XYZ file of C-alpha atoms in Angstrom:
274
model
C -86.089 44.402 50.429
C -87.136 43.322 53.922
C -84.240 42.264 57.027
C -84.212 38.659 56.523
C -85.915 36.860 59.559
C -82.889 33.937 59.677
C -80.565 34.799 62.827
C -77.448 32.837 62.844
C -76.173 31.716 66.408
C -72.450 33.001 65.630
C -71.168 31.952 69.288
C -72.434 28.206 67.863
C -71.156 28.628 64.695
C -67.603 29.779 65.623
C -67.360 26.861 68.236
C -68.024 24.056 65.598
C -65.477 25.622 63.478
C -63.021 25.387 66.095
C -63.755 21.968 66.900
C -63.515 20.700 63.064
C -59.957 22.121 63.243
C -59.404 20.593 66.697
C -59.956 17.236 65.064
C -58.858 17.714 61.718
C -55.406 18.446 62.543
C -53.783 15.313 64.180
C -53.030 16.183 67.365
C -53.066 12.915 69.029
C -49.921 11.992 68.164
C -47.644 14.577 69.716
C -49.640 13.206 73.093
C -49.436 9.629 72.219
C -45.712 9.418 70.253
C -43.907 6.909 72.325
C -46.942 4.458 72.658
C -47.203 4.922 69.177
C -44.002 4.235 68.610
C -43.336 1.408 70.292
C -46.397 -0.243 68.976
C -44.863 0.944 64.982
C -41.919 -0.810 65.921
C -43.010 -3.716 67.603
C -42.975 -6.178 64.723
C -41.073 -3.666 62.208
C -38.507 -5.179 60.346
C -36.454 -1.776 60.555
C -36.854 0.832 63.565
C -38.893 4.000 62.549
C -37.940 7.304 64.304
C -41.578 8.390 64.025
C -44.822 6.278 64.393
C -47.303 6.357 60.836
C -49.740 8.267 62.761
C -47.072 11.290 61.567
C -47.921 11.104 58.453
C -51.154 12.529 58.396
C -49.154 15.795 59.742
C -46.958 15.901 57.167
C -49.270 15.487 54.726
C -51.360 18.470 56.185
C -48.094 20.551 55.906
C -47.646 19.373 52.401
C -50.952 21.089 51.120
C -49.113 24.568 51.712
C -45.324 23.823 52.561
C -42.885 21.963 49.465
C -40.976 18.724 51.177
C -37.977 20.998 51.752
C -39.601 23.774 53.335
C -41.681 20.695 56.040
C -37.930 19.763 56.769
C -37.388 23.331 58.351
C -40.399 22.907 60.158
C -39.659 20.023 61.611
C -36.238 21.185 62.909
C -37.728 24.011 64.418
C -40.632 21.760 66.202
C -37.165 19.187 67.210
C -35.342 22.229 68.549
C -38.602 23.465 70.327
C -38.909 20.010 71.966
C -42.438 19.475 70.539
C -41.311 16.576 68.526
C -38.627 14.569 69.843
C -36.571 13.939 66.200
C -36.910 15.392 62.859
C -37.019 14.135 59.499
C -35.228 14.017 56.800
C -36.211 15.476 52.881
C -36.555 11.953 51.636
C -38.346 10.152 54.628
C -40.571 12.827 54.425
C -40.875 12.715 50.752
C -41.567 8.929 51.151
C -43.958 8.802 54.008
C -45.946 11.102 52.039
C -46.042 9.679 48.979
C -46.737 6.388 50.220
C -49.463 6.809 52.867
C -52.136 4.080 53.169
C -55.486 5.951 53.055
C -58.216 4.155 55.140
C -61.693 4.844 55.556
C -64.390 4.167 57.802
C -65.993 0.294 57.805
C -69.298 1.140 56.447
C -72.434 0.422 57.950
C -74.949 -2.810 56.834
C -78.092 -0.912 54.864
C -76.008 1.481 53.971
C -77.312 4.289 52.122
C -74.519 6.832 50.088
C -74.484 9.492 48.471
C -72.073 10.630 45.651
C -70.231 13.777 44.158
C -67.540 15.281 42.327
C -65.692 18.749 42.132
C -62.731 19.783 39.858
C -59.087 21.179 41.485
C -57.578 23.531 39.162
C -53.614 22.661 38.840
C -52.930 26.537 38.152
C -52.315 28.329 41.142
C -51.894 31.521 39.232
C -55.718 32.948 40.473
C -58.047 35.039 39.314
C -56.224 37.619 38.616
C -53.954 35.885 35.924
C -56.967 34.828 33.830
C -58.978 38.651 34.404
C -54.935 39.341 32.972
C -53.532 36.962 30.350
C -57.137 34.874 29.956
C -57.680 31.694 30.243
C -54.236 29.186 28.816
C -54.577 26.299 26.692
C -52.460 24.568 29.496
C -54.859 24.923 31.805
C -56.269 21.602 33.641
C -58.527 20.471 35.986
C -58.047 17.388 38.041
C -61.867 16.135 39.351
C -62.228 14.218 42.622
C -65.222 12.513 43.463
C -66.574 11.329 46.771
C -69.090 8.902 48.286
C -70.650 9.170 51.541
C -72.298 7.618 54.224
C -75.829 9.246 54.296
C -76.406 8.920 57.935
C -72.788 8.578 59.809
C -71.442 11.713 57.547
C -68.636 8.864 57.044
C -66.589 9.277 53.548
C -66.670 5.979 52.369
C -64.621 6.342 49.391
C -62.759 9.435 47.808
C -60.445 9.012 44.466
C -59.006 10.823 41.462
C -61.201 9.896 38.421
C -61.993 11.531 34.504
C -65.087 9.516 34.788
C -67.424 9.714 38.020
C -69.771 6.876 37.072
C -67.053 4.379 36.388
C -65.989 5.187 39.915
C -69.276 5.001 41.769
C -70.360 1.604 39.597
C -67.002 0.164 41.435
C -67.757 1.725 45.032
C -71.299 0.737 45.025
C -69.881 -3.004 43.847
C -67.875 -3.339 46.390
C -70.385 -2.251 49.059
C -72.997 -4.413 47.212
C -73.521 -6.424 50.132
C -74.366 -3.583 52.418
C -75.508 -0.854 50.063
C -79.137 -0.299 49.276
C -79.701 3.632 48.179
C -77.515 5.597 46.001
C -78.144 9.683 45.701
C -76.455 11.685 42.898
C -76.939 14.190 40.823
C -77.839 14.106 36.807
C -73.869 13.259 35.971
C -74.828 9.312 37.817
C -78.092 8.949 35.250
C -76.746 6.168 34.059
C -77.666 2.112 33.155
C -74.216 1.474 34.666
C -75.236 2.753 38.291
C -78.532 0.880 38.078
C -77.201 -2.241 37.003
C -75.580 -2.551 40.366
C -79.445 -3.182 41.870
C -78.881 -0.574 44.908
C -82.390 1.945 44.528
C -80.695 4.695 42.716
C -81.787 8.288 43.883
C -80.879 10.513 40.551
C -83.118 13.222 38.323
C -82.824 12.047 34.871
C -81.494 13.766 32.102
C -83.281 16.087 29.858
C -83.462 13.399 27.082
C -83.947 10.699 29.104
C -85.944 7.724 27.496
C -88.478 5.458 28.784
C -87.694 2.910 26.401
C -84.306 2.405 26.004
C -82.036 1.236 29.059
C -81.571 -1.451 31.737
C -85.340 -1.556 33.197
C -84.776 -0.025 36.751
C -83.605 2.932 34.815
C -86.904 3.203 32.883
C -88.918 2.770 35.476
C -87.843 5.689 37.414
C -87.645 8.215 34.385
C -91.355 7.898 34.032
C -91.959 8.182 38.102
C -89.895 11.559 37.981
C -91.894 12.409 34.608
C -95.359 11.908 36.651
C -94.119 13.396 40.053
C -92.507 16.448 38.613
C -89.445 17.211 39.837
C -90.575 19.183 43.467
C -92.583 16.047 44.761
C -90.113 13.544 43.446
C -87.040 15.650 45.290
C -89.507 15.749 48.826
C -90.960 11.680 48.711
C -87.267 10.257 47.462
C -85.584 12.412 49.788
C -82.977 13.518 47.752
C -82.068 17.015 49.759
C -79.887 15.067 51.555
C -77.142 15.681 48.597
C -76.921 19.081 50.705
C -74.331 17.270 53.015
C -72.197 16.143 50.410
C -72.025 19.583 49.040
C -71.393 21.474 52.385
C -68.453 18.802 52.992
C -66.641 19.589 49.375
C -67.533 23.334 49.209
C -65.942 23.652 53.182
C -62.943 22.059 52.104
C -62.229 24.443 49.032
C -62.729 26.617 51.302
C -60.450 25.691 53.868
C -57.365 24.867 51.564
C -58.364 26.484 48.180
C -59.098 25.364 44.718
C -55.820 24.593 43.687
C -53.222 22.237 43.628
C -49.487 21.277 43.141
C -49.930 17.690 41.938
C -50.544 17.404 38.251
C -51.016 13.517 37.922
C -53.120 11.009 39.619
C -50.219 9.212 42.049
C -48.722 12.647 43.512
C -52.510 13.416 45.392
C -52.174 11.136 48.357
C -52.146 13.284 50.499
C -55.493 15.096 49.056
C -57.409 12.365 48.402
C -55.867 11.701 52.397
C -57.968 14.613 53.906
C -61.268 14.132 52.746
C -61.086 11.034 55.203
């Protein structure tokens, strides 16, 4: 087998890896905490020790630290004069817990795409299944996300068991600004093209050309006469690549696992794909 021709510029690569760290982690607001502050407490009806802008630190330490263990943390940043006051367990267990997750304003003509992975809620590894096997208590929680094709924006990212349901109510409430919607086989489905957004999905295997709302139809028997090559190159659908690269850097980054085990306890998940 030949050297592969494809030379990766690692200088490059290494410096846009530090810069997605640089402005994933929330620096800002160990520069910015007393304007912050003041502007948190301006109209507050009680005074906050620590602006909201905090929050998205805690919930960063909460992907690997418990509440208890952030508490330490926090007294050590206090005591290091990085921070000028602490928390305590439950203001930290409540800021968390209650974060209000905002994304981007999307775009007019907006154009998304949409995807879904599963978190595993057993942290045991691969080495307790190659062990014990897989448990019957095993479970899989499944987040999906929708993106802005052009601005790399996430638009939308929740905790679902069904990832059409989820992207018929996205799409509907972008209706006014939406007009192309990529996804994979899973979004095949007369719910997504009932929204009337140009949907950008390969059809299932048994796909029918008679049955279904009419849009649907329609573009089973383009795919069907395109073949799948020529359909993926004129509808443009390789742009599902960025989607991918965005979930698969993130597991990654913080793993495949997680603590929560119900919908309500993954604020501060859902949190970081924003």
């Amino acid at each position: 087998m030949g050297k592969s021709k494809y030379k990766r510029d690692w200088h490059k690569y290494d410096e846009n890896v530090i810069t997605r760290y640089t402005l994933m982690f929330p620096f800002y607001v160990f520069e910015h905490w007393w304007e912050l502050l003041a502007e948190e407490n301006r109209n507050a009806k009680k005074t906050y020790k620590a602006p909201k802008e905090f929050n998205d630190f805690l919930a960063f330490l909460h992907l690997f630290l418990p509440y208890r263990a952030i508490e330490g943390v926090l007294r050590a940043l206090e005591r290091l004069k990085i921070i000028p006051t602490s928390l305590d367990y439950s203001t930290i267990w409540e800021r968390v817990r209650n974060m209000n997750i905002k994304f981007p304003e999307a775009n007019d003509q907006l154009e998304v795409i949409a995807d879904a992975t599963g978190i595993s809620t057993n942290k045991g590894g691969q080495y307790i299944i190659a062990k014990w096997g897989k448990t019957k208590d095993s479970k899989f929680l499944k987040i999906e996300i929708v993106m802005d094709k052009d601005q790399f924006n996430v638009i939308n990212a929740e905790v679902t068991s069904n990832e059409v349901e989820t992207a018929v109510k996205t799409v509907k409430d972008l209706q006014d600004k939406g007009k192309k919607f990529y996804g994979d086989k899973a979004y095949d489905a007369n719910e997504v093209y009932k929204t009337g957004v140009e949907v950008v999905a390969p059809p299932r295997k048994n796909a029918s050309t008679r049955r279904g709302h009419p849009a649907r139809r329609k573009a089973v028997r383009e795919f069907k006469r395109l073949g799948y090559n020529r359909w993926r190159e004129e509808k443009g659908y390789g742009v599902r690549w960025r989607i991918e690269s965005l979930l698969s850097a993130v597991k990654r980054t913080f793993g495949e696992s997680v603590r929560a085990t119900r919908h309500y306890m993954l604020t501060p998940l859902t949190n970081l794909w924003g």
